[in-house]
Amino acid sequence: MSVAESILAGPLTEQREALDRGELSASELLEACLARIADRASLGAVFSLRESAAREEAAAADRRLAEGKPTSSLDGIPVLLKDNIVQAGEPAGCASRILEGYVSPFDAAVTERLRAAGAIVVGRTNMDEFAMGSSTESGVSGPCHNPWDATRACGGSSGGSAAAVAAGLVPLALGSDTGGSIRQPASFCGVVGLKPTYGRVSRWGLVAFASSLDQIGPFTRSVADAAIALETIAGHDPRDSTSLPEPVPRFRDALDGEVRGLTIGLPREYFDADGVDPGVLSRVREAIAVLEEAGARFVDVSLPHTRYTIATYYLVATAEASSNLARFDGVRYGRRAEDANDIADLYERSRSEGFGAEVKRRILLGTYVLSAGYYDAYYGKAQRVRTLIRRDFEAAFQDCDLILTPTSPETAFALGAKSDDPLAMYLSDVYTVSANLAGLPGLSLPCGLADGLPVGLQLLGRPLDEATILRVGDAFERRTRHHLVRPGEGG
Ligand code: GLN
């Protein structure tokens, strides 16, 4: 392995040091990154690259470095973005046929912020169509394979970004999390994934799935890297009416390795549940022991409405999706059906040909639950239960500073295993959806392997308190080596 290759395989904090010390240039780092992406093309993680623009940007970063004036901690660092986060002049397809040929005329807010920080946006990653799914198998270009075992799913819907970070293609990739789509693939791929508080990161330029749940966040190889990424992408944006005005702390200042004085809640409904893989439970219990030994106090808490979370999520998310996806009509964006008889026929054909099965299923369900005769029975009721779920967390946070759970009840399942069973796929997010319904920040980090596959530990915080979950995650990393274990090259 060359110097650039071995530095590329590490966390971005090490890449930063190497760049600052002049051990390698941003251009060398980018070349190693492009070579690695080509080398691991069979994973199916990356959709497209903007090689020549990225090369020019790396050269500009090198000029800043030569003057000793890097813009930020991300200056010269290569990153990949999920295919639902737009980049000016680049395709944005959401892994859907319906957006074939669409090129974004503008940058998403997070893309702007990354560029302003000097990061090199290298390309777009694979995902489930319109971010609907838990396996990254439903996109137009086929599945993304798990770098730990190519016969397994990498999780979803942001699976391409998770796999890219796990396989050493880039140290940072962004995804979006509506019900678990950052945390669950992070868990399956053995990397760190962070879903910020709702409103912390602007959704301007994120193709909307369920607007009251969607949030953009980073995938990284360490918690410290996630703290740096969040500092960069977070902050108020008047173009997103749900963006919060609160100032963004320097999250890395919270990473002092200490957990003494913190109380961590263990929700009994998450640990008593049937169907949790015993290997997952063992790794999570070992993680609890590590944090206890470090001085954290653990208490049992209850989230009594946990059993309604999946049902509530699939009513709220599909309702919002049916409305958001109405804009894809074959006229304004992307692909248009040919030979239509009239405008109604054009809409019908474009949408029938353009959307895949899961997206259609959700549009139908969402339209149904919003229809006049059923609104109160389904959507109205789901909104009321959503309030009860949020109150469960408010009550639990009276007794603890953060909550710890497994991220997913299982490790990476086989590709195709759940493709014909939507309900089984939906249950994959049983531990993650509640944070979206309640708007809370959630972090998934590696806590070991079960049968050779990564297990994720989830930390949930109070609204706007990303600092505490990052601090505890980092304290855990300082006492363990799980985040350093990388997949072999066989996958
Ligand atoms: N798997 C969930 C779904 O299919 C969550 C997706 C997401 O977070 N984008 O809706």
Short mmCIF file of C-alpha atoms and ligand atoms in Angstrom, two decimals:
data_model
loop_
_atom_site.label_atom_id
_atom_site.label_comp_id
_atom_site.label_asym_id
_atom_site.label_seq_id
_atom_site.Cartn_x
_atom_site.Cartn_y
_atom_site.Cartn_z
CA MET A 1 0.00 0.00 0.00
CA SER A 2 1.31 3.46 -0.88
CA VAL A 3 1.44 6.25 1.71
CA ALA A 4 -1.60 7.92 0.14
CA GLU A 5 -3.55 4.64 0.12
CA SER A 6 -2.87 3.89 3.75
CA ILE A 7 -3.73 7.45 4.81
CA LEU A 8 -6.93 7.28 2.74
CA ALA A 9 -7.96 4.18 4.68
CA GLY A 10 -7.83 6.02 8.01
CA PRO A 11 -10.06 8.59 9.71
CA LEU A 12 -10.22 12.12 8.31
CA THR A 13 -8.50 13.58 11.36
CA GLU A 14 -5.38 11.61 10.30
CA GLN A 15 -5.77 12.75 6.71
CA ARG A 16 -5.96 16.33 8.00
CA GLU A 17 -2.69 15.92 9.94
CA ALA A 18 -0.96 14.33 6.95
CA LEU A 19 -2.09 17.18 4.68
CA ASP A 20 -1.04 19.82 7.20
CA ARG A 21 2.37 18.19 7.73
CA GLY A 22 2.88 18.01 3.99
CA GLU A 23 3.17 14.19 3.99
CA LEU A 24 0.83 14.14 1.02
CA SER A 25 -1.07 16.64 -1.08
CA ALA A 26 -4.83 16.95 -1.56
CA SER A 27 -4.25 15.95 -5.19
CA GLU A 28 -2.44 12.75 -4.16
CA LEU A 29 -5.21 11.98 -1.68
CA LEU A 30 -7.82 12.49 -4.41
CA GLU A 31 -5.92 10.24 -6.87
CA ALA A 32 -5.75 7.50 -4.23
CA CYS A 33 -9.48 7.97 -3.64
CA LEU A 34 -10.35 7.76 -7.37
CA ALA A 35 -8.16 4.67 -7.79
CA ARG A 36 -9.80 3.02 -4.80
CA ILE A 37 -13.29 3.81 -6.13
CA ALA A 38 -12.35 2.23 -9.49
CA ASP A 39 -10.84 -0.75 -7.71
CA ARG A 40 -13.98 -1.40 -5.69
CA ALA A 41 -16.49 -0.60 -8.47
CA SER A 42 -18.08 -4.03 -8.08
CA LEU A 43 -19.50 -2.98 -4.70
CA GLY A 44 -22.01 -0.77 -6.53
CA ALA A 45 -21.55 2.02 -3.99
CA VAL A 46 -20.82 4.91 -6.36
CA PHE A 47 -23.10 6.15 -9.17
CA SER A 48 -21.02 8.83 -10.82
CA LEU A 49 -17.88 10.90 -10.37
CA ARG A 50 -16.96 14.48 -11.23
CA GLU A 51 -13.29 13.67 -11.73
CA SER A 52 -11.99 16.69 -13.59
CA ALA A 53 -13.80 19.28 -11.42
CA ALA A 54 -12.60 17.41 -8.32
CA ARG A 55 -9.00 17.47 -9.63
CA GLU A 56 -9.17 21.24 -10.10
CA GLU A 57 -10.58 21.68 -6.62
CA ALA A 58 -7.85 19.49 -5.12
CA ALA A 59 -5.23 21.60 -6.88
CA ALA A 60 -6.82 24.73 -5.39
CA ALA A 61 -6.77 23.09 -1.95
CA ASP A 62 -3.07 22.36 -2.46
CA ARG A 63 -2.41 26.03 -3.18
CA ARG A 64 -4.14 26.99 0.08
CA LEU A 65 -2.13 24.33 1.93
CA ALA A 66 1.12 25.60 0.42
CA GLU A 67 0.31 29.03 1.81
CA GLY A 68 -0.41 27.43 5.17
CA LYS A 69 -4.02 28.61 4.96
CA PRO A 70 -6.38 25.62 4.87
CA THR A 71 -10.01 26.81 4.98
CA SER A 72 -11.15 24.28 7.59
CA SER A 73 -10.59 20.77 8.93
CA LEU A 74 -12.20 19.45 5.75
CA ASP A 75 -10.01 21.36 3.30
CA GLY A 76 -8.80 18.90 0.66
CA ILE A 77 -10.78 15.95 2.07
CA PRO A 78 -12.68 13.85 -0.53
CA VAL A 79 -16.38 13.25 0.18
CA LEU A 80 -19.31 11.48 -1.50
CA LEU A 81 -22.97 12.50 -1.37
CA LYS A 82 -26.09 10.35 -1.50
CA ASP A 83 -27.94 10.66 -4.81
CA ASN A 84 -30.80 12.67 -3.22
CA ILE A 85 -28.51 15.58 -2.19
CA VAL A 86 -28.10 17.86 -5.18
CA GLN A 87 -24.86 19.17 -6.70
CA ALA A 88 -24.92 21.99 -9.27
CA GLY A 89 -24.36 20.73 -12.80
CA GLU A 90 -24.55 17.07 -11.76
CA PRO A 91 -27.31 14.48 -12.12
CA ALA A 92 -29.49 13.85 -9.06
CA GLY A 93 -31.49 10.73 -9.61
CA CYS A 94 -32.60 9.36 -6.25
CA ALA A 95 -31.82 5.99 -7.87
CA SER A 96 -35.08 6.35 -9.80
CA ARG A 97 -35.93 5.97 -13.46
CA ILE A 98 -38.24 8.94 -13.21
CA LEU A 99 -35.31 11.33 -12.69
CA GLU A 100 -33.32 9.93 -15.62
CA GLY A 101 -31.56 12.79 -17.35
CA TYR A 102 -32.25 15.36 -14.61
CA VAL A 103 -29.30 17.64 -13.84
CA SER A 104 -29.50 19.90 -10.81
CA PRO A 105 -29.12 23.62 -11.49
CA PHE A 106 -28.07 24.31 -7.88
CA ASP A 107 -26.14 23.04 -4.86
CA ALA A 108 -27.91 21.75 -1.75
CA ALA A 109 -27.16 23.77 1.40
CA VAL A 110 -24.90 20.97 2.68
CA THR A 111 -23.08 20.81 -0.66
CA GLU A 112 -22.45 24.57 -0.46
CA ARG A 113 -21.17 24.27 3.09
CA LEU A 114 -18.84 21.39 2.24
CA ARG A 115 -17.44 23.28 -0.74
CA ALA A 116 -17.01 26.47 1.33
CA ALA A 117 -15.05 24.36 3.85
CA GLY A 118 -12.74 23.18 1.05
CA ALA A 119 -14.00 19.57 0.93
CA ILE A 120 -13.75 17.90 -2.49
CA VAL A 121 -17.14 16.53 -3.54
CA VAL A 122 -16.15 13.54 -5.64
CA GLY A 123 -19.48 12.03 -6.71
CA ARG A 124 -22.84 10.44 -5.90
CA THR A 125 -23.68 7.24 -4.04
CA ASN A 126 -26.21 4.43 -4.50
CA MET A 127 -29.43 4.37 -2.47
CA ASP A 128 -32.90 2.85 -2.33
CA GLU A 129 -35.24 4.57 -4.77
CA PHE A 130 -36.31 7.90 -3.21
CA ALA A 131 -34.75 6.73 0.09
CA MET A 132 -37.52 4.17 0.61
CA GLY A 133 -35.98 0.97 1.87
CA SER A 134 -33.51 -0.63 4.23
CA SER A 135 -31.18 -2.50 1.90
CA THR A 136 -30.05 -0.35 -1.08
CA GLU A 137 -31.34 -2.94 -3.52
CA SER A 138 -34.23 -1.05 -5.12
CA GLY A 139 -32.35 1.56 -7.14
CA VAL A 140 -32.22 1.62 -10.96
CA SER A 141 -28.60 0.53 -11.06
CA GLY A 142 -29.00 -2.52 -8.85
CA PRO A 143 -27.84 -3.34 -5.34
CA CYS A 144 -24.92 -2.06 -3.31
CA HIS A 145 -22.99 -4.95 -1.76
CA ASN A 146 -21.83 -5.02 1.84
CA PRO A 147 -18.01 -4.64 1.98
CA TRP A 148 -17.88 -7.21 4.79
CA ASP A 149 -19.63 -9.88 2.71
CA ALA A 150 -20.65 -9.20 -0.88
CA THR A 151 -23.61 -11.58 -0.64
CA ARG A 152 -25.18 -9.36 2.02
CA ALA A 153 -27.03 -6.05 1.98
CA CYS A 154 -25.28 -2.94 3.17
CA GLY A 155 -28.47 -1.60 4.76
CA GLY A 156 -30.36 1.38 3.51
CA SER A 157 -31.49 3.60 2.26
CA SER A 158 -28.13 5.43 2.35
CA GLY A 159 -26.24 2.16 1.80
CA GLY A 160 -23.89 3.47 -0.90
CA SER A 161 -22.54 6.15 1.44
CA ALA A 162 -22.11 3.67 4.31
CA ALA A 163 -20.37 1.09 2.10
CA ALA A 164 -18.10 3.78 0.60
CA VAL A 165 -16.81 4.79 4.03
CA ALA A 166 -16.50 1.16 5.20
CA ALA A 167 -14.60 0.07 2.08
CA GLY A 168 -12.09 2.92 2.34
CA LEU A 169 -13.25 4.90 -0.69
CA VAL A 170 -13.70 8.17 1.22
CA PRO A 171 -13.41 9.14 4.91
CA LEU A 172 -16.73 11.04 4.83
CA ALA A 173 -20.00 10.58 3.00
CA LEU A 174 -23.41 12.14 3.57
CA GLY A 175 -26.71 10.32 3.72
CA SER A 176 -30.26 11.10 4.76
CA ASP A 177 -32.25 9.54 7.59
CA THR A 178 -36.07 9.54 7.55
CA GLY A 179 -36.57 6.45 9.68
CA GLY A 180 -33.08 5.03 10.13
CA SER A 181 -31.42 5.36 6.73
CA ILE A 182 -28.14 6.64 8.16
CA ARG A 183 -27.96 4.64 11.38
CA GLN A 184 -29.04 1.21 10.08
CA PRO A 185 -26.57 1.09 7.13
CA ALA A 186 -23.85 2.46 9.44
CA SER A 187 -24.59 -0.48 11.73
CA PHE A 188 -24.56 -3.03 8.86
CA CYS A 189 -21.26 -1.66 7.45
CA GLY A 190 -19.38 -1.10 10.72
CA VAL A 191 -19.00 2.69 10.46
CA VAL A 192 -20.19 5.71 12.44
CA GLY A 193 -23.49 7.28 11.32
CA LEU A 194 -25.13 10.36 12.79
CA LYS A 195 -28.69 11.59 12.38
CA PRO A 196 -28.80 15.13 13.76
CA THR A 197 -31.75 16.75 15.59
CA TYR A 198 -34.58 17.59 13.18
CA GLY A 199 -33.88 21.11 11.91
CA ARG A 200 -30.17 21.13 12.79
CA VAL A 201 -29.06 20.62 9.17
CA SER A 202 -30.77 22.42 6.29
CA ARG A 203 -32.86 20.24 3.98
CA TRP A 204 -32.53 22.79 1.13
CA GLY A 205 -31.54 20.69 -1.88
CA LEU A 206 -32.38 17.32 -0.29
CA VAL A 207 -35.03 15.66 -2.47
CA ALA A 208 -37.97 15.39 -0.08
CA PHE A 209 -39.29 12.00 1.01
CA ALA A 210 -41.13 12.76 4.29
CA SER A 211 -40.41 16.37 5.13
CA SER A 212 -41.22 16.22 8.85
CA LEU A 213 -38.81 13.29 9.34
CA ASP A 214 -35.95 13.77 6.83
CA GLN A 215 -32.54 14.85 8.11
CA ILE A 216 -29.09 14.83 6.45
CA GLY A 217 -26.10 13.48 8.37
CA PRO A 218 -22.56 12.08 8.01
CA PHE A 219 -20.97 8.62 7.77
CA THR A 220 -17.40 8.51 9.09
CA ARG A 221 -14.78 6.12 10.53
CA SER A 222 -14.70 7.75 13.96
CA VAL A 223 -16.97 9.74 16.24
CA ALA A 224 -14.51 12.66 16.22
CA ASP A 225 -14.83 12.77 12.43
CA ALA A 226 -18.63 12.86 12.75
CA ALA A 227 -18.33 15.83 15.14
CA ILE A 228 -16.22 17.73 12.60
CA ALA A 229 -18.61 16.91 9.76
CA LEU A 230 -21.64 18.04 11.76
CA GLU A 231 -19.97 21.35 12.67
CA THR A 232 -19.50 21.93 8.95
CA ILE A 233 -22.95 21.04 7.63
CA ALA A 234 -25.15 22.27 10.52
CA GLY A 235 -26.57 25.74 11.03
CA HIS A 236 -29.51 27.97 10.30
CA ASP A 237 -30.66 28.35 6.70
CA PRO A 238 -33.56 30.72 5.92
CA ARG A 239 -34.30 28.70 2.74
CA ASP A 240 -35.53 25.77 4.88
CA SER A 241 -38.46 26.94 7.02
CA THR A 242 -37.85 24.11 9.52
CA SER A 243 -34.18 24.97 9.99
CA LEU A 244 -33.44 25.87 13.61
CA PRO A 245 -31.85 29.22 14.50
CA GLU A 246 -29.82 27.80 17.42
CA PRO A 247 -26.06 28.33 17.21
CA VAL A 248 -23.91 25.29 16.33
CA PRO A 249 -21.44 24.37 19.07
CA ARG A 250 -17.89 23.23 18.37
CA PHE A 251 -18.85 19.61 18.93
CA ARG A 252 -15.26 18.40 19.07
CA ASP A 253 -14.79 20.39 22.29
CA ALA A 254 -17.25 18.01 23.97
CA LEU A 255 -14.99 15.01 23.25
CA ASP A 256 -13.07 14.84 26.52
CA GLY A 257 -13.23 11.08 27.02
CA GLU A 258 -15.31 11.43 30.19
CA VAL A 259 -18.63 9.76 30.93
CA ARG A 260 -18.56 10.15 34.72
CA GLY A 261 -21.66 11.94 36.00
CA LEU A 262 -23.77 10.88 33.00
CA THR A 263 -26.87 8.73 33.37
CA ILE A 264 -27.70 6.45 30.44
CA GLY A 265 -31.23 5.07 30.04
CA LEU A 266 -31.92 1.55 28.78
CA PRO A 267 -35.46 1.33 27.39
CA ARG A 268 -36.85 -1.99 28.54
CA GLU A 269 -39.11 -2.31 25.47
CA TYR A 270 -36.01 -2.42 23.23
CA PHE A 271 -34.20 -5.07 25.23
CA ASP A 272 -37.18 -7.34 25.99
CA ALA A 273 -38.28 -7.47 22.38
CA ASP A 274 -38.45 -10.85 20.66
CA GLY A 275 -36.51 -11.28 17.49
CA VAL A 276 -33.33 -9.52 18.53
CA ASP A 277 -30.29 -11.45 17.37
CA PRO A 278 -28.50 -12.87 20.45
CA GLY A 279 -25.11 -11.86 18.99
CA VAL A 280 -26.33 -8.26 18.71
CA LEU A 281 -27.57 -8.27 22.31
CA SER A 282 -24.24 -9.68 23.59
CA ARG A 283 -22.18 -6.96 21.85
CA VAL A 284 -24.51 -4.25 23.18
CA ARG A 285 -24.30 -5.63 26.72
CA GLU A 286 -20.50 -5.66 26.47
CA ALA A 287 -20.62 -2.00 25.39
CA ILE A 288 -22.77 -1.19 28.41
CA ALA A 289 -20.13 -2.84 30.63
CA VAL A 290 -17.36 -0.71 29.05
CA LEU A 291 -19.27 2.51 29.73
CA GLU A 292 -20.19 1.41 33.25
CA GLU A 293 -16.54 0.69 33.98
CA ALA A 294 -15.73 4.20 32.68
CA GLY A 295 -18.08 5.70 35.27
CA ALA A 296 -21.45 6.11 33.52
CA ARG A 297 -24.56 5.25 35.53
CA PHE A 298 -27.28 3.13 33.93
CA VAL A 299 -31.00 3.24 34.68
CA ASP A 300 -33.97 1.40 33.21
CA VAL A 301 -36.43 3.63 31.40
CA SER A 302 -39.70 2.90 29.64
CA LEU A 303 -40.92 4.05 26.22
CA PRO A 304 -44.41 2.55 26.44
CA HIS A 305 -45.56 3.45 22.91
CA THR A 306 -42.64 1.64 21.24
CA ARG A 307 -44.93 -1.02 19.76
CA TYR A 308 -46.75 1.62 17.71
CA THR A 309 -43.67 3.25 16.20
CA ILE A 310 -43.46 1.30 12.93
CA ALA A 311 -47.19 1.65 12.21
CA THR A 312 -47.11 5.36 13.04
CA TYR A 313 -44.02 5.91 10.90
CA TYR A 314 -45.50 4.16 7.85
CA LEU A 315 -48.67 6.28 8.03
CA VAL A 316 -46.88 9.61 8.47
CA ALA A 317 -44.03 8.86 6.05
CA THR A 318 -46.23 7.51 3.25
CA ALA A 319 -48.71 10.39 3.60
CA GLU A 320 -45.92 12.94 3.23
CA ALA A 321 -44.26 10.96 0.44
CA SER A 322 -47.46 10.79 -1.60
CA SER A 323 -47.67 14.57 -1.47
CA ASN A 324 -43.95 15.23 -2.07
CA LEU A 325 -43.72 12.84 -5.01
CA ALA A 326 -46.70 14.43 -6.78
CA ARG A 327 -44.22 16.84 -8.39
CA PHE A 328 -42.70 14.06 -10.51
CA ASP A 329 -45.20 14.23 -13.34
CA GLY A 330 -43.04 13.84 -16.45
CA VAL A 331 -43.31 17.56 -17.15
CA ARG A 332 -41.11 19.40 -14.69
CA TYR A 333 -38.28 16.97 -13.93
CA GLY A 334 -36.51 14.06 -15.55
CA ARG A 335 -38.08 11.42 -17.69
CA ARG A 336 -41.24 11.89 -19.78
CA ALA A 337 -43.32 9.08 -21.30
CA GLU A 338 -43.60 9.15 -25.08
CA ASP A 339 -46.74 8.91 -27.20
CA ALA A 340 -49.15 10.17 -24.56
CA ASN A 341 -52.69 10.93 -25.78
CA ASP A 342 -53.33 13.86 -23.47
CA ILE A 343 -51.95 15.44 -20.32
CA ALA A 344 -53.63 12.97 -17.92
CA ASP A 345 -52.25 10.09 -19.96
CA LEU A 346 -48.80 11.73 -19.88
CA TYR A 347 -48.84 11.91 -16.07
CA GLU A 348 -50.11 8.38 -15.77
CA ARG A 349 -47.61 6.85 -18.15
CA SER A 350 -44.64 8.85 -16.89
CA ARG A 351 -45.35 7.90 -13.29
CA SER A 352 -46.20 4.24 -14.09
CA GLU A 353 -42.98 3.80 -16.07
CA GLY A 354 -40.81 5.97 -13.86
CA PHE A 355 -41.46 4.76 -10.31
CA GLY A 356 -40.49 1.35 -8.96
CA ALA A 357 -42.75 -1.01 -7.00
CA GLU A 358 -41.93 0.19 -3.47
CA VAL A 359 -42.38 3.86 -4.37
CA LYS A 360 -45.75 3.11 -5.99
CA ARG A 361 -46.82 1.10 -2.95
CA ARG A 362 -46.07 4.07 -0.71
CA ILE A 363 -47.78 6.62 -2.95
CA LEU A 364 -50.91 4.43 -2.95
CA LEU A 365 -50.83 3.93 0.82
CA GLY A 366 -50.14 7.60 1.49
CA THR A 367 -52.91 8.77 -0.83
CA TYR A 368 -55.30 6.38 0.87
CA VAL A 369 -54.51 7.50 4.43
CA LEU A 370 -54.92 11.16 3.41
CA SER A 371 -58.22 10.60 1.56
CA ALA A 372 -61.29 12.35 2.98
CA GLY A 373 -62.98 9.23 4.29
CA TYR A 374 -59.93 7.81 6.07
CA TYR A 375 -57.93 10.86 7.16
CA ASP A 376 -59.15 10.82 10.78
CA ALA A 377 -58.90 7.06 11.14
CA TYR A 378 -55.31 6.81 9.93
CA TYR A 379 -53.32 10.01 9.39
CA GLY A 380 -55.02 11.97 12.19
CA LYS A 381 -54.58 9.09 14.62
CA ALA A 382 -50.96 8.56 13.61
CA GLN A 383 -50.21 12.23 14.35
CA ARG A 384 -51.71 11.82 17.82
CA VAL A 385 -49.67 8.69 18.51
CA ARG A 386 -46.58 10.55 17.24
CA THR A 387 -47.13 13.09 20.04
CA LEU A 388 -47.36 10.25 22.60
CA ILE A 389 -44.08 8.79 21.30
CA ARG A 390 -42.38 12.19 21.66
CA ARG A 391 -43.77 12.48 25.21
CA ASP A 392 -42.38 9.03 26.08
CA PHE A 393 -38.91 10.40 25.33
CA GLU A 394 -39.53 13.63 27.25
CA ALA A 395 -40.49 11.56 30.30
CA ALA A 396 -37.49 9.22 29.90
CA PHE A 397 -35.10 12.17 29.62
CA GLN A 398 -36.27 13.29 33.08
CA ASP A 399 -34.33 10.30 34.41
CA CYS A 400 -31.35 10.11 32.05
CA ASP A 401 -29.08 12.24 29.86
CA LEU A 402 -29.12 9.90 26.87
CA ILE A 403 -30.56 6.54 25.81
CA LEU A 404 -28.65 3.47 24.61
CA THR A 405 -30.08 0.71 22.39
CA PRO A 406 -29.00 -1.64 19.61
CA THR A 407 -29.21 0.21 16.26
CA SER A 408 -30.79 -2.73 14.48
CA PRO A 409 -32.17 -6.05 15.78
CA GLU A 410 -29.90 -7.94 13.38
CA THR A 411 -26.67 -7.82 11.42
CA ALA A 412 -26.54 -7.46 7.62
CA PHE A 413 -29.07 -9.81 6.02
CA ALA A 414 -28.53 -11.58 2.69
CA LEU A 415 -29.20 -9.62 -0.50
CA GLY A 416 -32.71 -10.45 -1.68
CA ALA A 417 -33.76 -11.92 1.67
CA LYS A 418 -36.48 -9.32 2.27
CA SER A 419 -37.12 -8.02 -1.22
CA ASP A 420 -40.45 -9.83 -1.56
CA ASP A 421 -41.61 -9.10 1.97
CA PRO A 422 -42.09 -5.36 2.53
CA LEU A 423 -43.26 -5.82 6.13
CA ALA A 424 -40.09 -7.71 7.09
CA MET A 425 -38.07 -4.91 5.46
CA TYR A 426 -40.02 -2.27 7.42
CA LEU A 427 -39.25 -4.02 10.72
CA SER A 428 -35.54 -3.49 10.09
CA ASP A 429 -36.00 0.05 11.43
CA VAL A 430 -37.82 -0.84 14.62
CA TYR A 431 -35.13 0.79 16.82
CA THR A 432 -34.44 3.81 14.65
CA VAL A 433 -37.79 5.29 13.53
CA SER A 434 -38.75 6.68 16.94
CA ALA A 435 -35.89 9.22 16.87
CA ASN A 436 -37.30 10.61 13.60
CA LEU A 437 -40.86 10.70 14.93
CA ALA A 438 -39.61 12.57 18.03
CA GLY A 439 -37.03 14.70 16.15
CA LEU A 440 -34.12 13.51 18.31
CA PRO A 441 -30.44 13.14 17.40
CA GLY A 442 -29.15 9.57 17.07
CA LEU A 443 -25.67 8.11 16.63
CA SER A 444 -24.74 4.59 15.54
CA LEU A 445 -21.23 3.35 16.14
CA PRO A 446 -19.54 -0.04 15.78
CA CYS A 447 -19.47 -2.17 18.94
CA GLY A 448 -17.97 -5.42 17.63
CA LEU A 449 -18.81 -8.31 15.36
CA ALA A 450 -21.37 -11.11 15.56
CA ASP A 451 -20.58 -14.06 13.27
CA GLY A 452 -18.08 -11.85 11.45
CA LEU A 453 -20.53 -9.03 10.74
CA PRO A 454 -20.63 -5.57 12.36
CA VAL A 455 -23.05 -4.71 15.17
CA GLY A 456 -24.17 -1.12 15.78
CA LEU A 457 -24.69 0.62 19.11
CA GLN A 458 -27.27 3.43 19.06
CA LEU A 459 -27.12 6.50 21.34
CA LEU A 460 -30.14 8.82 21.37
CA GLY A 461 -29.94 12.32 22.81
CA ARG A 462 -32.21 15.15 23.87
CA PRO A 463 -33.17 17.57 21.08
CA LEU A 464 -30.12 19.65 20.06
CA ASP A 465 -27.86 17.69 22.40
CA GLU A 466 -25.67 15.99 19.79
CA ALA A 467 -22.74 16.96 22.01
CA THR A 468 -23.60 14.38 24.69
CA ILE A 469 -24.08 11.43 22.34
CA LEU A 470 -20.87 12.33 20.49
CA ARG A 471 -19.02 12.62 23.79
CA VAL A 472 -20.18 9.19 24.97
CA GLY A 473 -19.52 7.61 21.57
CA ASP A 474 -16.01 9.04 21.50
CA ALA A 475 -15.37 7.94 25.10
CA PHE A 476 -16.40 4.41 24.03
CA GLU A 477 -14.04 4.50 21.04
CA ARG A 478 -11.15 5.58 23.26
CA ARG A 479 -11.64 2.45 25.37
CA THR A 480 -12.22 -0.06 22.55
CA ARG A 481 -10.90 -0.95 19.11
CA HIS A 482 -14.10 -1.88 17.30
CA HIS A 483 -14.09 1.18 15.03
CA LEU A 484 -10.59 0.27 13.83
CA VAL A 485 -11.61 -3.16 12.54
CA ARG A 486 -12.03 -2.94 8.76
CA PRO A 487 -13.56 -5.42 6.34
CA GLY A 488 -11.16 -7.71 4.49
CA GLU A 489 -10.69 -7.39 0.74
CA GLY A 490 -12.59 -10.59 0.00
CA GLY A 491 -15.99 -8.84 0.25
N1 GLN B 1 -36.28 2.08 5.90
C1 GLN B 1 -37.16 3.19 6.17
C2 GLN B 1 -38.09 3.37 5.01
O1 GLN B 1 -38.01 2.59 4.15
C3 GLN B 1 -36.37 4.42 6.44
C4 GLN B 1 -35.86 5.06 5.20
C5 GLN B 1 -35.11 6.32 5.46
O2 GLN B 1 -34.70 6.62 6.60
N2 GLN B 1 -34.94 7.09 4.42
O3 GLN B 1 -38.89 4.27 4.96
#
